[in-house]
Coordinates of C-alpha atoms in Angstrom, one line a residue:
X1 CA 0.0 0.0 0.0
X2 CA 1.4 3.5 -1.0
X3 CA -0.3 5.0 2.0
X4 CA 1.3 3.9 5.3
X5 CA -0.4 6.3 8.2
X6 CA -0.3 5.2 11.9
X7 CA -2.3 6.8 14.4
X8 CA -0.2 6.8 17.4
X9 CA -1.0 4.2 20.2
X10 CA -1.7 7.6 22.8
X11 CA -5.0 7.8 21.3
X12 CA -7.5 5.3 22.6
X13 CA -8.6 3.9 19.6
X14 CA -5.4 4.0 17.4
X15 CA -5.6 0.2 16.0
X16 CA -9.4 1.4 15.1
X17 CA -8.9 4.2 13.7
X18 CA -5.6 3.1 11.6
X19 CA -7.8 0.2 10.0
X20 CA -10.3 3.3 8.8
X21 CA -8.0 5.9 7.2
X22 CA -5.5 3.8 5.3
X23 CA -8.2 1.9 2.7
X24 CA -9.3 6.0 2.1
X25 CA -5.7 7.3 1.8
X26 CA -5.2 4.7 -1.0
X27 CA -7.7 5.9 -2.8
X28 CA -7.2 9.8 -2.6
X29 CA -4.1 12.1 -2.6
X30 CA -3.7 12.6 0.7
X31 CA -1.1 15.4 1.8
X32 CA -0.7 15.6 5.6
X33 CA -2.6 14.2 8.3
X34 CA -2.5 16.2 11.4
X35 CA -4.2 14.5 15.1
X36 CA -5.3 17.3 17.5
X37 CA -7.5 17.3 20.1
X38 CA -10.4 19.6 21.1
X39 CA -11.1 20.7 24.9
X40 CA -14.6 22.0 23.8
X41 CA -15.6 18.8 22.5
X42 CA -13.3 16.2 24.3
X43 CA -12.6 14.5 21.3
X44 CA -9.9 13.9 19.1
X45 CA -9.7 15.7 15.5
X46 CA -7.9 13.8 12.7
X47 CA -7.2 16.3 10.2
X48 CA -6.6 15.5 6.7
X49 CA -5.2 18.2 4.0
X50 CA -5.8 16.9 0.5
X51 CA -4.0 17.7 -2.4
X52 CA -7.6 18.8 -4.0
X53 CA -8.2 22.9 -4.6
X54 CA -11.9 21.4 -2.8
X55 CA -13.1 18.4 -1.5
X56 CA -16.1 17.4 -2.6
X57 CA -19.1 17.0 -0.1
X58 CA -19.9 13.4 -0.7
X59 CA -15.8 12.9 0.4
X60 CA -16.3 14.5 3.4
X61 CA -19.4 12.8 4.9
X62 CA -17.7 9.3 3.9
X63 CA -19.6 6.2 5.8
X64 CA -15.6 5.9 7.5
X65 CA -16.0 9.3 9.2
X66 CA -18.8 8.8 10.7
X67 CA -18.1 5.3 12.1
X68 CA -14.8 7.1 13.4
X69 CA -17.0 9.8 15.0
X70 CA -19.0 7.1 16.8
X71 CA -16.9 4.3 17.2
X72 CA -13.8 6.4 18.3
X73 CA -14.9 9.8 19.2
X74 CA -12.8 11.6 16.7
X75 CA -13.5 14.1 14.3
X76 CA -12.5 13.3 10.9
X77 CA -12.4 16.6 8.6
X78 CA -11.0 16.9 5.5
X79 CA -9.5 20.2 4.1
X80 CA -8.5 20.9 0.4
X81 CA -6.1 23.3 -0.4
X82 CA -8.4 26.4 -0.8
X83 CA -9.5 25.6 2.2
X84 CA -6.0 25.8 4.1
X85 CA -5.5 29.2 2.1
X86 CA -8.7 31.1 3.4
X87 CA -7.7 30.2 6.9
X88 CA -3.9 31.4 6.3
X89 CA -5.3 34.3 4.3
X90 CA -7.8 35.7 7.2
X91 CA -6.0 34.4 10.5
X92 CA -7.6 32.4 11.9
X93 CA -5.4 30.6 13.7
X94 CA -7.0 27.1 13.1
X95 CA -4.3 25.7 11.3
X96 CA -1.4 27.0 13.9
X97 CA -3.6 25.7 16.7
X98 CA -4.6 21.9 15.0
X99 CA -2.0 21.8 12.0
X100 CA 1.0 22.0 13.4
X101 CA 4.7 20.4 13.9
X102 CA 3.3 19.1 17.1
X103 CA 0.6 17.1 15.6
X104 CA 1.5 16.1 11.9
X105 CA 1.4 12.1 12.2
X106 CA 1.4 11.6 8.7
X107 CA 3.5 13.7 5.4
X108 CA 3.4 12.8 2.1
X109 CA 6.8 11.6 0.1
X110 CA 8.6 14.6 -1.4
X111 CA 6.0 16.9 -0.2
X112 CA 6.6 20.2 1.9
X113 CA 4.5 22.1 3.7
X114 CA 5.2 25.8 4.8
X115 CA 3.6 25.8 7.9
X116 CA 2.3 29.7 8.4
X117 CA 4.5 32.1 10.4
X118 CA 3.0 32.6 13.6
X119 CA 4.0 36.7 14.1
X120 CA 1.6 37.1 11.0
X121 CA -0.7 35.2 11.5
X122 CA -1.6 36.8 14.6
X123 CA -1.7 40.6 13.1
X124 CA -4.4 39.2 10.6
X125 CA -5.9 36.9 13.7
X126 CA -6.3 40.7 15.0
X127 CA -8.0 41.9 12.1
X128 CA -9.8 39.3 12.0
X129 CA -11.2 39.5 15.4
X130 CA -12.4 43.0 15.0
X131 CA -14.1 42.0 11.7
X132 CA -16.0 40.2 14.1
X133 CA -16.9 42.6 16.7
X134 CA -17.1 45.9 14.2
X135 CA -20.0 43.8 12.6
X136 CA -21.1 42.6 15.6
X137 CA -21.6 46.3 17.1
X138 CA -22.9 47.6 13.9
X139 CA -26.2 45.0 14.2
X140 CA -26.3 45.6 18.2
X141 CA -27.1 49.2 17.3
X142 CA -29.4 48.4 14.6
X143 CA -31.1 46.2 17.8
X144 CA -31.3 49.4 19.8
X145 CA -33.2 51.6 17.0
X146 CA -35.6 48.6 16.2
X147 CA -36.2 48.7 20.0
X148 CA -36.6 52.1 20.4
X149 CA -39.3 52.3 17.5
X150 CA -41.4 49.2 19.2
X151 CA -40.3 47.8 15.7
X152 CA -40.1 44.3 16.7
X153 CA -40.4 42.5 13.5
X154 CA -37.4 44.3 12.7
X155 CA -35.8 43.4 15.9
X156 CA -36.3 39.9 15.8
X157 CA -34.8 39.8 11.7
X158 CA -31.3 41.8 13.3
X159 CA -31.2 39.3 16.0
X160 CA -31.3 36.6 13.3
X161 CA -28.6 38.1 11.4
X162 CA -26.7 38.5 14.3
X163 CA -26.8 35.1 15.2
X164 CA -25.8 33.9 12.0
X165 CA -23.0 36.3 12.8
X166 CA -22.1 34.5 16.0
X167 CA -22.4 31.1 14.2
X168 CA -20.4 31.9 11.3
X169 CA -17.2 32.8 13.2
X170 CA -17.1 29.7 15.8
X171 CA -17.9 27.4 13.0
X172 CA -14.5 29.3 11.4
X173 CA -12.4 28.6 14.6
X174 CA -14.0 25.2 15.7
X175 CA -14.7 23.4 13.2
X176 CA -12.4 24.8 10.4
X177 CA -15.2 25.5 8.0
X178 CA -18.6 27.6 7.6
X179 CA -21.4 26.5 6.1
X180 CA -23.7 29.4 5.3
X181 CA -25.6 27.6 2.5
X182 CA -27.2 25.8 5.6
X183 CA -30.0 26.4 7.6
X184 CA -29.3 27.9 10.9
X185 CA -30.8 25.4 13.1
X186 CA -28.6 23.1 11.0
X187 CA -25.6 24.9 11.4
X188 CA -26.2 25.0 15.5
X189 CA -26.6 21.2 15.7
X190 CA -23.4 21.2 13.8
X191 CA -21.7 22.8 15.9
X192 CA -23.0 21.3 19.4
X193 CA -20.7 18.4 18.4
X194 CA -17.7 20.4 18.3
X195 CA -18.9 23.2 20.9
X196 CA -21.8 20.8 23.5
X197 CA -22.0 24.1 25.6
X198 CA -24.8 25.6 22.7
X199 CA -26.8 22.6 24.2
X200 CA -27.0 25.2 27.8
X201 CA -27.8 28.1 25.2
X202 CA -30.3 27.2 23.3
X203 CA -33.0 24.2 24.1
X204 CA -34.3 22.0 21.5
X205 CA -38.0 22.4 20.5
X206 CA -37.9 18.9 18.0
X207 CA -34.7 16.7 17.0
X208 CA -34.0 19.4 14.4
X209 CA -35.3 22.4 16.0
X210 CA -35.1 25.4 18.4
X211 CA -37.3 27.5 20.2
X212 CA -35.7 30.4 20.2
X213 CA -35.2 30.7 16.4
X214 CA -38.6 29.4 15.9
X215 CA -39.5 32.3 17.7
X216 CA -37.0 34.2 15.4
X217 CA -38.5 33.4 12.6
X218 CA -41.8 34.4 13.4
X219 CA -41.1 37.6 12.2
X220 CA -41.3 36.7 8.8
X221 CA -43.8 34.8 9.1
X222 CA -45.7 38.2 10.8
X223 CA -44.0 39.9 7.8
X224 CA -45.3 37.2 5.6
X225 CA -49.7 37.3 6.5
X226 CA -49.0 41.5 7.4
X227 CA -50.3 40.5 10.8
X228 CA -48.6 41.1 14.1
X229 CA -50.2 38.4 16.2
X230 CA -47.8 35.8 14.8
X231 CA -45.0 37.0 16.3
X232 CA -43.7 35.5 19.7
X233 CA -43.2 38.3 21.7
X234 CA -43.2 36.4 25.1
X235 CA -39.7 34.8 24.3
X236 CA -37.8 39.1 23.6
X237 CA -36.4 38.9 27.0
X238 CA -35.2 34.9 26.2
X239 CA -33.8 36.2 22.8
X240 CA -31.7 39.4 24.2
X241 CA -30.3 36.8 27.1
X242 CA -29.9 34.5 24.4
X243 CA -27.9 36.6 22.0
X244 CA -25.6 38.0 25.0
X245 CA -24.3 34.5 25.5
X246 CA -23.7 33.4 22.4
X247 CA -21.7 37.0 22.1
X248 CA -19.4 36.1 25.3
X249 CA -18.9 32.4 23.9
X250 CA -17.6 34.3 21.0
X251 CA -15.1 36.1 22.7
X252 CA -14.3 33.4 25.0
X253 CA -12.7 31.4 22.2
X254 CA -11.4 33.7 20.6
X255 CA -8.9 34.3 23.6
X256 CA -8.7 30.8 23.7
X257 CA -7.3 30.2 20.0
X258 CA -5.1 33.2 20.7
X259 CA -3.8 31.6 23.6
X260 CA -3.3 28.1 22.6
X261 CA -1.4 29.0 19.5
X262 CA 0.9 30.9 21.9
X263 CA 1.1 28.3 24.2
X264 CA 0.6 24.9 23.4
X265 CA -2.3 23.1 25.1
X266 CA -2.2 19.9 26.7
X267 CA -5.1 17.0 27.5
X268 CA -6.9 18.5 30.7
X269 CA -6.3 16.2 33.6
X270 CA -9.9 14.2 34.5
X271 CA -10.7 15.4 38.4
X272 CA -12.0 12.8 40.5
X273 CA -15.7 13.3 40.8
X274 CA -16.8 14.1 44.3
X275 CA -19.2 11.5 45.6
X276 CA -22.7 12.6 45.6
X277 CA -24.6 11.6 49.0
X278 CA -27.7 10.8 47.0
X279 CA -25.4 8.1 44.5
X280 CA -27.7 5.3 45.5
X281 CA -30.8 6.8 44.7
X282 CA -29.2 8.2 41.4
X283 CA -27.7 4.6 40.2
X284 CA -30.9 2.9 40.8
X285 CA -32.8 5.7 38.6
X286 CA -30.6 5.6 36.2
X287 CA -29.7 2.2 35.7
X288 CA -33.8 1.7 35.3
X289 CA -34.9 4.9 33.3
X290 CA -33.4 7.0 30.9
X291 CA -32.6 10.3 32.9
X292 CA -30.8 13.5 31.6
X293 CA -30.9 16.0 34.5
X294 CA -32.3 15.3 38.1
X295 CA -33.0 17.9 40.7
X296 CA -33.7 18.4 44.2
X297 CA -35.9 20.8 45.7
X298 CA -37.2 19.4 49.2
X299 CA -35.4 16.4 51.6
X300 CA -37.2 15.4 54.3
X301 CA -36.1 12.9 57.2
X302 CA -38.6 10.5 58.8
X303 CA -37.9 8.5 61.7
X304 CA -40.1 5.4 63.0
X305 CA -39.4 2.9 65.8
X306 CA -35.8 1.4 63.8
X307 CA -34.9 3.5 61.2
X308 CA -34.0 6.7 59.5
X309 CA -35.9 7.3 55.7
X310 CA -34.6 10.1 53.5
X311 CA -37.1 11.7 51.5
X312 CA -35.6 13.2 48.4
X313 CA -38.6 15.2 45.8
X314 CA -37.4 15.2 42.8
X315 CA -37.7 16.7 38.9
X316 CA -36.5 14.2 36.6
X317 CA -35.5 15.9 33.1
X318 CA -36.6 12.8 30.4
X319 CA -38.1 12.2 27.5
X320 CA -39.0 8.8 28.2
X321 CA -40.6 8.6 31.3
X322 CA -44.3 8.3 31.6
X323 CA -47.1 9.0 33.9
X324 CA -47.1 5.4 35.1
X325 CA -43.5 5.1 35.7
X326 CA -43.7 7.8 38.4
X327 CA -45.3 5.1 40.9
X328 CA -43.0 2.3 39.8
X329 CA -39.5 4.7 40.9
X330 CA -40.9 5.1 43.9
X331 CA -41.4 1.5 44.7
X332 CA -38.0 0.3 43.1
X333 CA -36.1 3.0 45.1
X334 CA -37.7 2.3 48.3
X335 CA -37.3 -2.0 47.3
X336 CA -33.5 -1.3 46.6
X337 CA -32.7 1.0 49.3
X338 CA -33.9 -1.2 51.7
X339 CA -36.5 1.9 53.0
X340 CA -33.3 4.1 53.6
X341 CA -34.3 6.2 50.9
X342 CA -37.9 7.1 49.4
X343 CA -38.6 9.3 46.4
X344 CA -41.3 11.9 45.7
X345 CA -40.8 12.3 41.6
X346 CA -42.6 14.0 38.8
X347 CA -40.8 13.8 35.3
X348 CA -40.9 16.1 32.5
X349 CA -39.5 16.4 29.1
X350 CA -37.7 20.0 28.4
X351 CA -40.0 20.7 25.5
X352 CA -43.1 20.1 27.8
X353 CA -41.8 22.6 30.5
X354 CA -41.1 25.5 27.6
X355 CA -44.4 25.0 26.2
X356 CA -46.4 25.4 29.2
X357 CA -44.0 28.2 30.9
X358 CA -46.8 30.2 30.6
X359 CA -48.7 28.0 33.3
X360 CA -45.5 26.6 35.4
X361 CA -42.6 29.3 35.6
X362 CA -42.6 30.7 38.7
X363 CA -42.8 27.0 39.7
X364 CA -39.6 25.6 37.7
X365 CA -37.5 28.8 37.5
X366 CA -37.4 27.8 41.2
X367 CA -36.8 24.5 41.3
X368 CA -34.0 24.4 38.0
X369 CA -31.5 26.4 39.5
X370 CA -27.6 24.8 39.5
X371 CA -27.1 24.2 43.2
X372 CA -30.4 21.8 42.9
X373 CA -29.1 20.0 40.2
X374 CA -27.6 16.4 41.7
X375 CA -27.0 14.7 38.5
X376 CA -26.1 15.2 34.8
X377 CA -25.7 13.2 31.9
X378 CA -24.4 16.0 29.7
X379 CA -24.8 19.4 29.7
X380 CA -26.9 21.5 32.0
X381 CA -30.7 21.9 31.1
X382 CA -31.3 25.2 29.4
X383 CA -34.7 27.0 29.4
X384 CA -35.9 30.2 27.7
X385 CA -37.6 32.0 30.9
X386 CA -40.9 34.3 28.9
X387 CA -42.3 37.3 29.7
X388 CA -46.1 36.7 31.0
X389 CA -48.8 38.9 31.7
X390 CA -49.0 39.6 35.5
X391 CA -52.8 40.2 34.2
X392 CA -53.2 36.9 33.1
X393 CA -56.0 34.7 34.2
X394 CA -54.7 31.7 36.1
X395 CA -57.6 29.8 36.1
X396 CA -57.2 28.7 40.1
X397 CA -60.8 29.6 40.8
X398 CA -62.3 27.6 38.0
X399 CA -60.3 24.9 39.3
X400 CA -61.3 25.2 42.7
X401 CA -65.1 25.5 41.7
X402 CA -64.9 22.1 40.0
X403 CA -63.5 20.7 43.1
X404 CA -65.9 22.0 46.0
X405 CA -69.0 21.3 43.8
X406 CA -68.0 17.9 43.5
X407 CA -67.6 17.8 46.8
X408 CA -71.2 19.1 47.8
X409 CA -72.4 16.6 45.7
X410 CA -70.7 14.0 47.8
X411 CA -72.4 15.4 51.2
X412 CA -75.7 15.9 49.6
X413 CA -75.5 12.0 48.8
X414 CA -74.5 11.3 51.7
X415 CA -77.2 13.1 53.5
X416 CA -79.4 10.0 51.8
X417 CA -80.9 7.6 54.0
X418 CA -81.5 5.7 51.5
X419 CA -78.4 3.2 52.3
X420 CA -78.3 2.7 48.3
X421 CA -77.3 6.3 47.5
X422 CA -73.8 5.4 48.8
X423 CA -73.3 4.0 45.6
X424 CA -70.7 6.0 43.1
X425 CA -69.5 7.3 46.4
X426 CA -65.8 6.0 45.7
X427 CA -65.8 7.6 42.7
X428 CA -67.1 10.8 43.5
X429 CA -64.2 10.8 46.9
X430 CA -61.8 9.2 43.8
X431 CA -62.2 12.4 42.0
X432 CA -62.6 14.8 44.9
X433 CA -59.3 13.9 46.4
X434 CA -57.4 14.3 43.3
X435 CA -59.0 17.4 42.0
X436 CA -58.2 19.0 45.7
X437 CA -54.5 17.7 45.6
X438 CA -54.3 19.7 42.1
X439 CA -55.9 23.0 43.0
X440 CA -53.6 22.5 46.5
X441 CA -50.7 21.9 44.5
X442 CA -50.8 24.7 41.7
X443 CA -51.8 27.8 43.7
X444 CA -49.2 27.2 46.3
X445 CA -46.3 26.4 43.7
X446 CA -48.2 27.3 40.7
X447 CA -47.2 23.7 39.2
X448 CA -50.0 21.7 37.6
X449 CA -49.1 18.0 37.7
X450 CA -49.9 15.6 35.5
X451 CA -52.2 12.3 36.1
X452 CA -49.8 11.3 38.4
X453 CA -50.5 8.4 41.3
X454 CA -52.6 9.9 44.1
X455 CA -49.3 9.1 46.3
X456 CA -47.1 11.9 44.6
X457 CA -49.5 14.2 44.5
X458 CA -50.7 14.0 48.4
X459 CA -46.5 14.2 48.9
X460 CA -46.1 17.5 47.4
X461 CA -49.6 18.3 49.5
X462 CA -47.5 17.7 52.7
X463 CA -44.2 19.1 51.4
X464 CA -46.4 22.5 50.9
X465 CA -47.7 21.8 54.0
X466 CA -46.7 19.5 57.0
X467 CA -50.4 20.0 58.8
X468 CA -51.5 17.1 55.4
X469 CA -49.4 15.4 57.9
X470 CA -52.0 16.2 60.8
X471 CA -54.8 14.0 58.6
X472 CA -52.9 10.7 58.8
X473 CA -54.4 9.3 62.3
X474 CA -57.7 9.6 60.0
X475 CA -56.3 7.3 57.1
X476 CA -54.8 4.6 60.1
X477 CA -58.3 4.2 60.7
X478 CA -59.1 2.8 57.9
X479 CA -59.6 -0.7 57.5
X480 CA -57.6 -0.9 53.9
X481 CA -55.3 1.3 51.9
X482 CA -56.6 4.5 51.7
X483 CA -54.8 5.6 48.4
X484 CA -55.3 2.5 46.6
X485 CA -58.9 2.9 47.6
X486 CA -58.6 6.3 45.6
X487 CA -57.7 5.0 42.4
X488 CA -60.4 5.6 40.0
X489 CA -59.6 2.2 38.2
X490 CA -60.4 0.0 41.8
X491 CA -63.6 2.1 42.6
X492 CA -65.1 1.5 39.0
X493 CA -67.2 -2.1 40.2
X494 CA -66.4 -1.6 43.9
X495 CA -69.6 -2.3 46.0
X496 CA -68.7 0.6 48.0
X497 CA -72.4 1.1 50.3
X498 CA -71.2 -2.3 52.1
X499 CA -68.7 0.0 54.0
X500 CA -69.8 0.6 57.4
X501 CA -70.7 3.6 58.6
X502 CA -68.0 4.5 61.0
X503 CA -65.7 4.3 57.9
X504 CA -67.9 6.5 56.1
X505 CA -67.9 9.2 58.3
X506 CA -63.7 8.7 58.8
X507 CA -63.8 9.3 54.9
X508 CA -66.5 12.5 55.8
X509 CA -63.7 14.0 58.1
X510 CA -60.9 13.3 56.1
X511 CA -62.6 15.1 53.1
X512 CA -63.2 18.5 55.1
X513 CA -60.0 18.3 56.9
X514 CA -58.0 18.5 53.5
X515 CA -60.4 20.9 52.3
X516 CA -59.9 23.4 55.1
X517 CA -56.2 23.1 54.3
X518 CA -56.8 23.8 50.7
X519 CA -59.1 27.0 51.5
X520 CA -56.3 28.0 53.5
X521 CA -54.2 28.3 50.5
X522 CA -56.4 31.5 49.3
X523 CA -55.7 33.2 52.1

């Protein structure tokens, strides 16, 4: 074989990615092959400089580079010689920083390569850099005027150029290549894989969109039916803190580059991660359900006669875990702990929490703060706080109507001394109880659950407020398991009149006690 490269044995997957890159070399005119690695990414970059003026695309998205991206967690990307020039030409620094002495693994017979003078490189890295930043004020003040004429169509198309702004310049120093023939949103999931820390910028509405230029693009789409009430203008505060970010991460690698070319990086040392005292609760969640982010916004400790139980209530960022599952984590915690440890969860996907902000946020603006977080398994979860109406109706009171009507119902039938007018009593208490644990629930934390088990829900009723707590000598004296007894499902053929009548009136007291404790709530 003409082609003899070796990836050296201090990457991982040398054997691998050896096997991979010599059956391509043989069949193109490979130049130099260059092995860096990224700090943003934490993944290798083989880089490959052809001896073509371009490479075409179908060359570049080989089946071989992306098995190496999966299979080895290395970057393959191939450069042709315009390429190389552009970035010598402007400064950029990308190939001083990857392409250098340092990491050239692989040189073609009889073939030199003057490797860019670092003094000039970084007078036109200058020049470069306040291209960026000229432009970047130039559209900032174009922002302000919009704003200052309440033009915010107009707003919302600068901040899209601006963006693409941003974008355009760390695709340039991260991945060694724009792409401006592609769609922005496609151009931002490019980049996550070089730069994962746009993943705790901008959140994800679909697989292959964004909310934030969604909300972007709404302008035109204003623009488009000459009708203003298409535009998002809850998500102007998200898009200024938004844009801000992306500016700083801008800047941030720019001084980066400038200082890795200067002096040359090395592999970060890995930290020992610091033992987390909820580990076993974490393991057993995540070993069982597919969990990106978990936070913790109450602990409790309950003692009985022989032991201590921790009481951790928890959000679960997932996209895969469903109403049903809630009850089952509970269980399997509690099972696995040995009772050390018991769980109040409710799980949520991202997208579900951005699209209902408008009902939840004062809720999980709360609760998804950094010091609650107690497990990752990527990058922090990012949400796009909106601006709502302080105005707005929050429909508490219809919520509460629906609840204490169905509960005069329940007394008026039970007022019957006609013994067969208990029956469709367990449902009507099934429904009560559930409907009173909601309203509870979202006009103290303004959270609306989901049709979560009746054991969650009476949980958060008690973290809210301990005196739920007070109303448990009343459930003891029941003769079978009170919240079982609540599920609508059990109650549907349940022969419910054959309960006695000291029950039934345990079940009377029970229902007004938690009732008072919801009125309370108004106060």
């Amino acid at each position: 074989m003409a082609h003899k490269i070796i990836i050296p044995s201090t990457h991982p997957h040398h054997q691998r990615l050896t096997d991979m890159i010599n059956p391509f070399a043989g069949k193109h005119n490979v130049l130099r092959v260059f092995l860096s690695y990224s700090k943003t990414s934490k993944k290798h970059l083989l880089i490959i400089h052809m001896g073509d003026r371009n490479v075409p695309e179908e060359v570049k998205k080989s089946r071989w580079v992306r098995k190496a991206l999966e299979q080895c967690d290395t970057h393959i990307l191939i450069m042709g010689e315009q390429n190389i020039r552009v970035h010598v030409r402007f400064g950029s620094l990308y190939i001083n920083r990857h392409c250098n002495a340092s990491t050239l693994i692989y040189k073609k017979e009889d073939h030199e390569f003057a490797y860019p003078e670092l003094p000039e490189q970084l007078k036109k890295f200058r020049q470069f850099r306040e291209d960026y930043y000229n432009t970047h004020d130039l559209l900032s003040t174009e922002i302000r005027k919009a704003k200052n004429s309440s033009s915010l169509t107009m707003e919302y198309h600068i901040y899209l150029s601006l963006l693409q702004h941003h974008v355009h310049f760390l695709e340039i120093l991260c991945i060694g290549e724009y792409f401006s023939n592609g769609s922005l949103s496609e151009r931002l999931m490019r980049l996550e894989d070089f730069l994962p820390e746009i993943k705790t910028l901008m959140l994800k509405k679909t697989e292959t969109t964004y909310f934030i230029i969604e909300a972007l693009n709404s302008a035109q789409k204003a623009d488009d039916h000459e009708d203003y009430m298409h535009i998002k203008d809850e998500f102007g505060d998200a898009i200024t803190d938004t844009e801000q970010k992306f500016y700083y991460l801008v800047d941030r690698i720019f001084r980066e580059t400038k200082k890795a070319v200067k002096k040359p990086e090395q592999r970060p040392l890995i930290e020992p991660k610091e033992i987390s005292p909820y580990e076993p609760v974490i393991k057993i969640l995540t070993r069982h359900f597919s969990i990106e982010e978990i936070f913790l916004f109450n602990q409790q400790e309950v003692y009985s006669a022989d032991q201590k139980t921790t009481v951790l209530y928890l959000l679960i960022i997932s996209n895969k875990i469903s109403n049903q599952d809630h009850f089952e984590m509970m269980q399997v915690v509690s099972q696995q702990t040995e009772g050390r440890f018991n769980i109040v969860p409710i799980a949520h996907q991202k997208a579900w929490i951005q699209e209902r902000l408008f009902v939840h946020q004062d809720f999980f603006k709360k609760v998804m703060v950094p010091e609650n977080s107690i497990f990752r398994a990527d990058v922090p979860t990012i949400m796009h706080w909106i601006t709502i109406d302080a105005n707005g109706d929050t429909d508490e009171g219809i919520y509460y109507r629906l609840c204490s009507e169905l509960y005069k119902n329940y007394k008026l039938l039970r007022s019957q001394e006609d013994q067969t007018a208990n029956e469709g009593l367990g449902l009507m208490l099934s429904g009560f109880f559930y409907r009173a644990c909601v309203i509870f629930i979202y006009v103290a934390l303004r959270y609306h659950p989901n049709q979560i088990n009746i054991r969650i829900l009476w949980k958060l009723c008690e973290h809210i407020d301990p005196k739920v707590k007070n109303l448990d000598y009343l459930i003891q004296k029941l003769p079978f398991d009170f919240f079982e007894f609540l599920n609508p499902s059990k109650n549907l053929y349940r022969n419910f009149y054959l309960l006695n009548e000291e029950h039934l009136t345990v079940l009377d007291e029970l229902a007004q006690g938690f009732l008072d404790l919801v009125d309370k709530q108004f106060d």
